[in-house]
Short mmCIF file of C-alpha atoms in Angstrom, two decimals:
data_model
loop_
_atom_site.label_atom_id
_atom_site.label_comp_id
_atom_site.label_asym_id
_atom_site.label_seq_id
_atom_site.Cartn_x
_atom_site.Cartn_y
_atom_site.Cartn_z
CA MET A 5 335.65 -48.91 260.67
CA ALA A 6 332.44 -47.59 262.29
CA GLN A 7 330.58 -49.94 264.44
CA PRO A 8 327.06 -50.97 263.07
CA TRP A 9 325.29 -49.33 266.17
CA LEU A 10 327.22 -46.09 265.32
CA LYS A 11 326.17 -46.19 261.73
CA ARG A 12 322.53 -46.76 262.80
CA VAL A 13 322.59 -43.75 265.20
CA MET A 14 324.32 -41.50 262.53
CA GLY A 15 321.71 -42.53 259.99
CA ARG A 16 318.92 -41.81 262.37
CA GLU A 17 320.44 -38.34 263.10
CA LEU A 18 320.90 -37.56 259.38
CA LYS A 19 317.22 -38.55 258.68
CA ARG A 20 316.13 -36.29 261.57
CA VAL A 21 318.17 -33.36 260.23
CA LEU A 22 316.94 -33.77 256.79
CA LEU A 23 313.31 -34.00 258.00
CA GLU A 24 313.75 -30.93 260.08
CA ALA A 25 315.23 -29.12 257.09
CA LEU A 26 312.25 -30.23 254.99
CA ILE A 27 309.79 -28.85 257.58
CA VAL A 28 311.62 -25.53 257.76
CA ALA A 29 311.76 -25.43 254.03
CA VAL A 30 307.99 -25.85 253.72
CA ILE A 31 307.23 -23.37 256.38
CA GLY A 32 309.81 -21.02 254.99
CA LEU A 33 308.29 -21.29 251.59
CA ALA A 34 304.79 -20.51 252.71
CA PHE A 35 305.99 -17.59 254.82
CA SER A 36 308.16 -16.24 251.96
CA LEU A 37 305.26 -16.34 249.56
CA LEU A 38 302.91 -14.70 251.88
CA ALA A 39 305.36 -12.04 252.87
CA ASN A 40 306.05 -11.24 249.29
CA LEU A 41 302.16 -11.04 248.67
CA ALA A 42 301.65 -8.75 251.64
CA SER A 43 304.66 -6.44 250.90
CA PRO A 44 303.72 -3.27 248.97
CA ARG A 45 306.94 -3.87 246.97
CA GLY A 46 306.21 -7.53 246.39
CA LEU A 47 306.97 -8.89 242.85
CA SER A 48 304.39 -10.59 240.64
CA ILE A 49 305.58 -14.23 240.11
CA THR A 50 303.90 -14.72 236.80
CA ARG A 51 304.80 -11.24 235.20
CA ASN A 52 307.60 -11.23 232.65
CA TYR A 53 309.49 -8.13 233.80
CA PHE A 54 312.05 -8.57 230.94
CA PRO A 55 309.91 -9.24 227.81
CA GLY A 56 311.82 -10.20 224.76
CA SER A 57 315.12 -10.34 226.46
CA LYS A 58 317.02 -13.27 227.95
CA THR A 59 320.18 -11.61 229.05
CA ALA A 60 321.36 -8.23 230.29
CA HIS A 61 323.18 -6.17 227.75
CA GLY A 62 326.98 -5.44 228.40
CA GLU A 63 330.34 -6.50 227.32
CA ILE A 64 329.87 -10.04 228.48
CA HIS A 65 326.31 -11.08 229.49
CA GLY A 66 325.66 -10.68 233.23
CA SER A 67 328.51 -8.32 233.76
CA GLY A 68 326.52 -5.30 233.65
CA ASN A 69 327.30 -4.17 237.17
CA SER A 70 331.05 -5.42 237.24
CA THR A 71 333.68 -2.96 237.26
CA VAL A 72 337.11 -2.26 238.62
CA ASN A 73 336.30 1.30 239.37
CA PRO A 74 332.72 1.57 240.05
CA ALA A 75 332.72 5.29 238.90
CA ALA A 76 334.11 4.45 235.63
CA SER A 77 331.02 2.73 233.98
CA SER A 78 328.28 4.89 235.57
CA THR A 79 327.80 6.95 232.35
CA TYR A 80 328.15 6.47 228.53
CA GLY A 81 330.08 9.68 228.75
CA ALA A 82 332.78 7.68 230.30
CA ASP A 83 332.36 4.60 227.98
CA PRO A 84 331.13 5.76 224.45
CA SER A 85 331.46 2.14 223.19
CA ALA A 86 328.83 0.94 225.70
CA GLY A 87 326.45 3.77 224.52
CA GLU A 88 326.80 2.46 220.87
CA ILE A 89 326.15 -1.08 221.95
CA VAL A 90 322.94 0.01 223.73
CA ALA A 91 321.91 2.30 220.82
CA THR A 92 322.12 -0.61 218.39
CA HIS A 93 320.42 -3.01 220.78
CA LEU A 94 317.63 -0.47 221.11
CA LYS A 95 317.28 -0.13 217.35
CA GLU A 96 316.96 -3.98 217.09
CA LYS A 97 313.99 -3.58 219.32
CA GLY A 98 312.41 -1.02 217.25
CA LEU A 99 313.07 1.82 219.70
CA GLN A 100 314.72 5.05 218.66
CA PRO A 101 317.79 6.11 220.77
CA VAL A 102 318.28 9.78 221.39
CA ASP A 103 321.39 11.48 222.60
CA GLY A 104 321.80 14.37 225.14
CA ARG A 105 321.92 17.12 222.59
CA GLU A 106 318.73 15.97 221.08
CA VAL A 107 316.98 15.45 224.43
CA TRP A 108 318.13 19.16 225.54
CA GLN A 109 316.44 20.53 222.33
CA LEU A 110 313.34 18.64 222.89
CA PHE A 111 313.44 20.03 226.57
CA GLN A 112 313.63 23.57 225.32
CA ASP A 113 311.10 23.12 222.58
CA PRO A 114 307.70 25.13 223.40
CA GLN A 115 305.90 21.93 222.60
CA TYR A 116 307.34 20.54 225.85
CA GLN A 117 305.42 23.07 227.81
CA MET A 118 302.26 21.95 225.85
CA GLU A 119 303.00 18.41 226.74
CA LEU A 120 303.23 17.41 223.13
CA ILE A 121 306.67 16.29 224.14
CA VAL A 122 306.77 14.21 227.25
CA PHE A 123 309.51 12.86 229.28
CA ILE A 124 309.08 9.57 231.20
CA ASP A 125 311.42 8.77 234.07
CA ALA A 126 311.54 4.89 234.42
CA ARG A 127 313.13 4.75 237.77
CA ASP A 128 311.85 3.87 241.30
CA ASP A 129 310.27 6.37 243.71
CA ARG A 130 313.41 6.98 245.58
CA HIS A 131 315.55 7.96 242.52
CA TYR A 132 312.84 9.95 241.07
CA SER A 133 312.38 12.08 244.00
CA GLU A 134 316.15 12.50 244.45
CA GLY A 135 316.18 14.24 241.06
CA HIS A 136 314.37 13.97 237.53
CA ILE A 137 314.12 15.98 234.39
CA PRO A 138 311.78 19.00 235.23
CA GLY A 139 308.26 17.96 234.33
CA ALA A 140 309.00 14.32 233.58
CA TYR A 141 306.40 11.77 234.51
CA GLN A 142 307.42 8.83 236.65
CA PHE A 143 306.73 5.29 235.21
CA ASP A 144 308.29 2.66 237.38
CA ARG A 145 307.42 -0.22 235.10
CA TYR A 146 307.86 -2.84 237.85
CA TYR A 147 304.69 -1.36 239.52
CA PRO A 148 302.67 -0.19 236.43
CA GLU A 149 299.46 -0.14 238.15
CA LYS A 150 300.71 2.67 240.22
CA HIS A 151 301.80 5.00 237.54
CA LEU A 152 299.94 4.21 234.31
CA ARG A 153 296.97 6.18 235.33
CA THR A 154 298.87 9.57 235.10
CA ALA A 155 301.62 8.46 232.67
CA LEU A 156 299.49 6.90 230.02
CA PRO A 157 297.15 9.52 229.11
CA ALA A 158 300.11 12.01 228.89
CA CYS A 159 301.92 9.68 226.57
CA LEU A 160 298.83 9.04 224.32
CA ASN A 161 298.32 12.81 223.89
CA ALA A 162 301.93 13.45 223.10
CA LYS A 163 303.74 13.54 219.70
CA GLN A 164 307.03 12.39 221.13
CA ILE A 165 307.87 10.62 224.48
CA VAL A 166 311.31 10.35 225.69
CA VAL A 167 311.81 7.59 228.14
CA TYR A 168 315.04 7.61 230.43
CA CYS A 169 316.56 5.88 233.46
CA THR A 170 319.85 6.24 235.14
CA GLY A 171 321.96 5.63 231.92
CA GLY A 172 324.96 3.33 231.91
CA ASN A 173 323.84 -0.26 232.11
CA CYS A 174 320.36 0.73 233.18
CA GLU A 175 317.68 -1.07 230.99
CA ASP A 176 314.61 0.25 232.68
CA SER A 177 313.99 2.86 230.05
CA GLU A 178 313.95 0.20 227.24
CA PHE A 179 311.55 -2.00 229.07
CA ALA A 180 309.38 0.96 230.10
CA ALA A 181 309.17 1.99 226.58
CA LEU A 182 308.23 -1.49 225.66
CA THR A 183 305.59 -1.64 228.32
CA LEU A 184 304.05 1.73 227.17
CA LYS A 185 303.95 0.29 223.56
CA GLU A 186 302.09 -2.78 224.83
CA ALA A 187 299.66 -0.28 226.68
CA GLY A 188 298.81 1.28 223.33
CA VAL A 189 301.40 4.06 222.71
CA PRO A 190 302.43 4.09 219.15
CA GLN A 191 306.02 2.85 218.82
CA GLU A 192 307.14 5.53 216.40
CA ARG A 193 306.60 8.13 219.13
CA LEU A 194 308.73 6.36 221.49
CA SER A 195 312.37 7.13 222.08
CA VAL A 196 314.94 6.21 224.62
CA TYR A 197 317.44 8.69 226.12
CA VAL A 198 320.63 6.51 226.33
CA GLY A 199 322.72 8.73 228.64
CA GLY A 200 319.85 8.85 231.18
CA ILE A 201 319.66 11.26 234.12
CA THR A 202 323.38 10.65 234.85
CA GLU A 203 324.37 12.32 231.58
CA TRP A 204 321.77 15.02 231.94
CA ALA A 205 322.97 16.05 235.60
CA ALA A 206 326.54 15.81 234.54
CA ASN A 207 325.89 18.39 231.74
CA GLY A 208 324.66 20.69 234.39
CA TRP A 209 321.04 20.95 233.09
CA PRO A 210 318.18 21.58 235.60
CA VAL A 211 317.05 18.64 237.74
CA GLU A 212 313.70 18.86 239.62
CA VAL A 213 313.69 17.12 242.99
CA GLY A 214 310.63 15.78 244.86
CA GLU A 215 307.26 15.51 243.10
CA ARG A 216 306.61 16.35 239.47
CA LYS A 217 306.17 20.08 239.08
CA SER A 218 307.38 20.71 242.64
CA GLY A 219 309.36 23.61 241.42
CA LYS A 220 312.45 22.65 243.55
CA MET A 221 315.47 22.67 241.27
CA ARG A 222 319.04 21.87 241.72
CA GLY A 223 322.23 21.61 239.59
CA ALA A 224 321.22 24.14 236.92
CA LYS A 225 324.34 26.12 235.47
CA PRO A 226 323.79 29.76 235.34
CA MET B 214 350.41 -30.41 267.53
CA LYS B 215 348.28 -32.89 269.35
CA ASN B 216 347.59 -30.37 272.04
CA ARG B 217 346.57 -27.81 269.47
CA ALA B 218 344.21 -30.21 267.72
CA ALA B 219 342.71 -31.11 271.15
CA PHE B 220 342.35 -27.43 271.99
CA ILE B 221 340.52 -26.63 268.69
CA SER B 222 338.31 -29.65 269.31
CA THR B 223 337.54 -28.48 272.68
CA LEU B 224 336.85 -25.04 271.43
CA LEU B 225 334.46 -26.18 268.68
CA SER B 226 332.58 -28.49 271.03
CA HIS B 227 332.09 -25.68 273.48
CA GLU B 228 328.45 -24.58 273.54
CA LEU B 229 329.22 -21.05 273.69
CA VAL B 230 330.91 -21.23 270.42
CA ALA B 231 327.89 -22.66 268.81
CA VAL B 232 325.67 -20.04 270.43
CA VAL B 233 327.90 -17.08 268.99
CA ALA B 234 327.94 -18.93 265.63
CA ARG B 235 324.16 -19.10 265.66
CA TRP B 236 323.75 -15.42 266.59
CA ILE B 237 326.20 -14.23 264.02
CA LEU B 238 324.76 -16.38 261.23
CA GLY B 239 321.05 -15.42 262.27
CA SER B 240 321.92 -11.78 262.46
CA VAL B 241 323.70 -11.73 258.99
CA PHE B 242 320.74 -13.54 257.28
CA VAL B 243 318.00 -11.32 258.92
CA TYR B 244 319.88 -8.28 257.90
CA MET B 245 320.86 -9.45 254.26
CA GLY B 246 317.39 -10.80 253.76
CA LEU B 247 315.56 -7.70 254.89
CA ILE B 248 317.70 -5.43 252.63
CA LYS B 249 316.85 -7.60 249.66
CA ALA B 250 313.17 -7.98 250.72
CA VAL B 251 312.71 -4.17 250.87
CA HIS B 252 314.23 -3.74 247.41
CA PRO B 253 313.01 -6.98 245.52
CA VAL B 254 313.38 -5.33 242.05
CA ASP B 255 317.08 -4.56 242.57
CA PHE B 256 317.49 -8.14 243.65
CA LEU B 257 315.64 -9.40 240.52
CA LYS B 258 317.83 -7.36 238.32
CA ILE B 259 321.00 -8.72 239.80
CA LEU B 260 319.75 -12.27 239.64
CA ARG B 261 319.01 -11.99 236.10
CA GLU B 262 322.66 -10.71 235.51
CA TYR B 263 323.93 -14.00 236.51
CA ASN B 264 322.23 -15.68 233.56
CA VAL B 265 321.62 -18.86 235.65
CA VAL B 266 317.87 -19.09 235.22
CA GLU B 267 316.10 -19.05 231.86
CA SER B 268 312.49 -19.06 232.99
CA TYR B 269 311.15 -15.71 234.12
CA ILE B 270 308.69 -17.36 236.51
CA VAL B 271 311.59 -19.13 238.27
CA LEU B 272 313.68 -15.92 238.30
CA ASN B 273 310.69 -14.04 239.94
CA PHE B 274 310.02 -16.79 242.43
CA ILE B 275 313.57 -16.67 243.54
CA ALA B 276 313.69 -12.94 243.76
CA ALA B 277 310.51 -12.72 245.64
CA ALA B 278 310.81 -15.69 248.07
CA LEU B 279 314.59 -16.14 248.75
CA PRO B 280 315.00 -12.76 250.90
CA TRP B 281 312.04 -13.72 253.19
CA PHE B 282 313.27 -17.23 253.34
CA GLU B 283 316.73 -15.97 254.53
CA VAL B 284 314.86 -13.83 257.08
CA LEU B 285 313.00 -16.72 258.42
CA CYS B 286 316.04 -19.10 258.60
CA GLY B 287 317.92 -16.23 260.29
CA LEU B 288 315.13 -15.63 262.88
CA LEU B 289 315.11 -19.47 263.72
CA LEU B 290 318.77 -19.38 264.31
CA LEU B 291 318.57 -16.26 266.42
CA GLY B 292 315.76 -17.96 268.46
CA GLY B 293 317.45 -21.38 268.48
CA ILE B 294 314.51 -23.24 266.69
CA ALA B 295 315.28 -26.07 264.44
CA VAL B 296 318.93 -25.18 264.27
CA ARG B 297 320.43 -28.06 262.46
CA GLY B 298 317.70 -27.93 259.80
CA SER B 299 318.03 -24.22 259.26
CA ALA B 300 321.91 -24.67 259.11
CA LEU B 301 321.48 -27.26 256.44
CA LEU B 302 319.29 -25.02 254.46
CA LEU B 303 321.70 -22.20 254.79
CA ILE B 304 324.43 -24.28 253.53
CA GLY B 305 322.09 -25.33 250.53
CA MET B 306 321.66 -21.64 249.77
CA LEU B 307 325.24 -20.42 250.43
CA VAL B 308 327.12 -23.16 248.43
CA PRO B 309 325.35 -22.55 245.11
CA PHE B 310 325.41 -18.84 245.48
CA THR B 311 329.05 -18.87 246.23
CA ILE B 312 329.67 -20.97 243.11
CA ALA B 313 327.70 -18.51 241.20
CA VAL B 314 329.66 -15.47 242.39
CA LEU B 315 332.86 -17.26 241.68
CA SER B 316 331.93 -18.18 238.12
CA HIS B 317 330.55 -14.71 237.39
CA ALA B 318 333.80 -13.28 238.76
CA LEU B 319 335.92 -15.68 236.64
CA ALA B 320 333.94 -14.61 233.63
CA VAL B 321 334.59 -11.01 234.35
CA GLN B 322 338.12 -11.74 234.84
CA ALA B 323 338.51 -13.52 231.38
CA THR B 324 336.75 -10.62 229.74
CA LYS B 325 338.36 -7.63 231.32
CA MET B 326 341.81 -9.12 231.94
CA ILE B 327 342.15 -7.71 235.46
CA PRO B 328 343.44 -9.22 238.71
CA PHE B 329 340.90 -11.51 240.39
CA CYS B 330 340.82 -9.51 243.60
CA ALA B 331 340.35 -6.23 241.69
CA ILE B 332 336.89 -7.38 240.56
CA ARG B 333 334.06 -5.81 242.34
CA PHE B 334 330.32 -6.10 241.68
CA ASP B 335 326.90 -6.13 243.19
CA CYS B 336 326.52 -9.81 243.84
CA GLY B 337 323.01 -9.61 245.09
CA CYS B 338 323.98 -10.30 248.65
CA GLY B 339 322.39 -7.19 249.94
CA ALA B 340 325.54 -5.33 250.78
CA GLY B 341 325.78 -3.47 247.42
CA GLU B 342 328.98 -3.56 245.53
CA VAL B 343 331.68 -5.74 247.00
CA ILE B 344 335.25 -6.91 246.19
CA VAL B 345 334.83 -10.45 245.03
CA CYS B 346 337.67 -11.75 247.15
CA HIS B 347 336.19 -10.44 250.23
CA LYS B 348 332.75 -11.84 249.43
CA LEU B 349 334.21 -15.33 248.81
CA VAL B 350 335.92 -15.29 252.16
CA GLU B 351 332.95 -14.15 253.87
CA ASN B 352 330.80 -16.75 252.30
CA ALA B 353 333.25 -19.44 253.09
CA SER B 354 333.19 -18.25 256.79
CA LEU B 355 329.41 -18.30 256.80
CA ILE B 356 329.38 -21.93 255.41
CA LEU B 357 332.07 -23.01 258.08
CA LEU B 358 329.81 -21.44 260.81
CA SER B 359 326.69 -23.39 259.23
CA LEU B 360 328.74 -26.58 259.11
CA LEU B 361 329.65 -26.10 262.81
CA LEU B 362 326.00 -25.80 263.79
CA LEU B 363 325.06 -28.79 261.66
CA ILE B 364 327.40 -31.18 263.25
CA GLY B 365 327.63 -29.31 266.77
CA ARG B 366 325.57 -29.81 269.80
CA GLY B 367 325.29 -26.29 270.89
CA ASN B 368 321.63 -26.32 272.31
CA ARG B 369 322.19 -23.75 275.02
CA TRP B 370 319.56 -20.79 275.02
CA CYS B 371 317.58 -22.47 272.35
CA PHE B 372 313.73 -22.23 272.26
CA GLN B 373 313.54 -25.64 270.55
CA TYR B 374 316.85 -26.91 269.28
CA ASP B 375 315.26 -29.81 267.53
CA PHE B 376 311.82 -29.79 265.60
CA VAL B 377 312.11 -33.60 265.12
CA LYS B 378 312.66 -35.38 268.44
CA SER B 379 314.63 -38.54 268.61
CA ALA B 380 312.59 -41.78 269.11
#
């Protein structure tokens, strides 16, 4: 049985700790928001980064990154049913899914050199410079102001646009396509390469590293 | 048995233990917070996968603010400023996050029919893909260290142990 004086002391201590936590929380909140604002990679609080979608696609919602063996789910080649799920999902959103063979044909089409067919890489700077489909424009949809100036005119002039990201559970290509649609690109010209760069590279097709049109290639089969 | 309990009690009340706990917690939170703060988009995507938050504004707010908040709490602990208040906030972040990881892992287990400790995923902690059992043990340890700071009196080498002075 605690003595009344002990209860009083403990009550005072608890109040002090709670007040201290409140002060730290308020300072922390202000610091966090300012740091986010100052950071070049900061997020916009008011922008909906996942328009028209409440959950991530996957076998169970929210398990997109879960795996027993991380290598197993990295491409649709390893899990064809996942590819079909995503293709159906894309069609529901009015986007046209395309497979590796079609993308390869588009890549070899002379219209690709004339930029009537355009590839859009929806990944971030690091992944893009590590390797992208030769000639693909980068459009990291999380920072559209950085990429729209170059990618949008190319898309508006093109007859067909193929958007891709990593493949697997990556949804960035889908959302990038929707963002381009909102920016004025006709929806019927937009298609999404479901297998993404992972499948492209796995097929031994050429990968350009560094900047667009850098000319530095890797991974091309003779 | 009595001696052992007394030994543990003495050890926990030792100031050096609290200092080490403070530095470990502070370093972990600064490191993990910075990794997420540098790649907020990755953190945002992982947060979304938990399907805990419906509103995109709340989701963005958590992804934008939480990493920096962790960094600040970590720095406060390293410097020994407002130690108990910071420890309480860390518990407030760690407990719901651990519950979210656990429920996510249970959902994966129910779907994929695999042993619990074979499940691995990127939990959004900043360390990339982790084995869920390891993560839960790690989080439990961090919670215990935070509790130790919350109830302890380890105010050695602190700039300002208490923000709010006693009357």
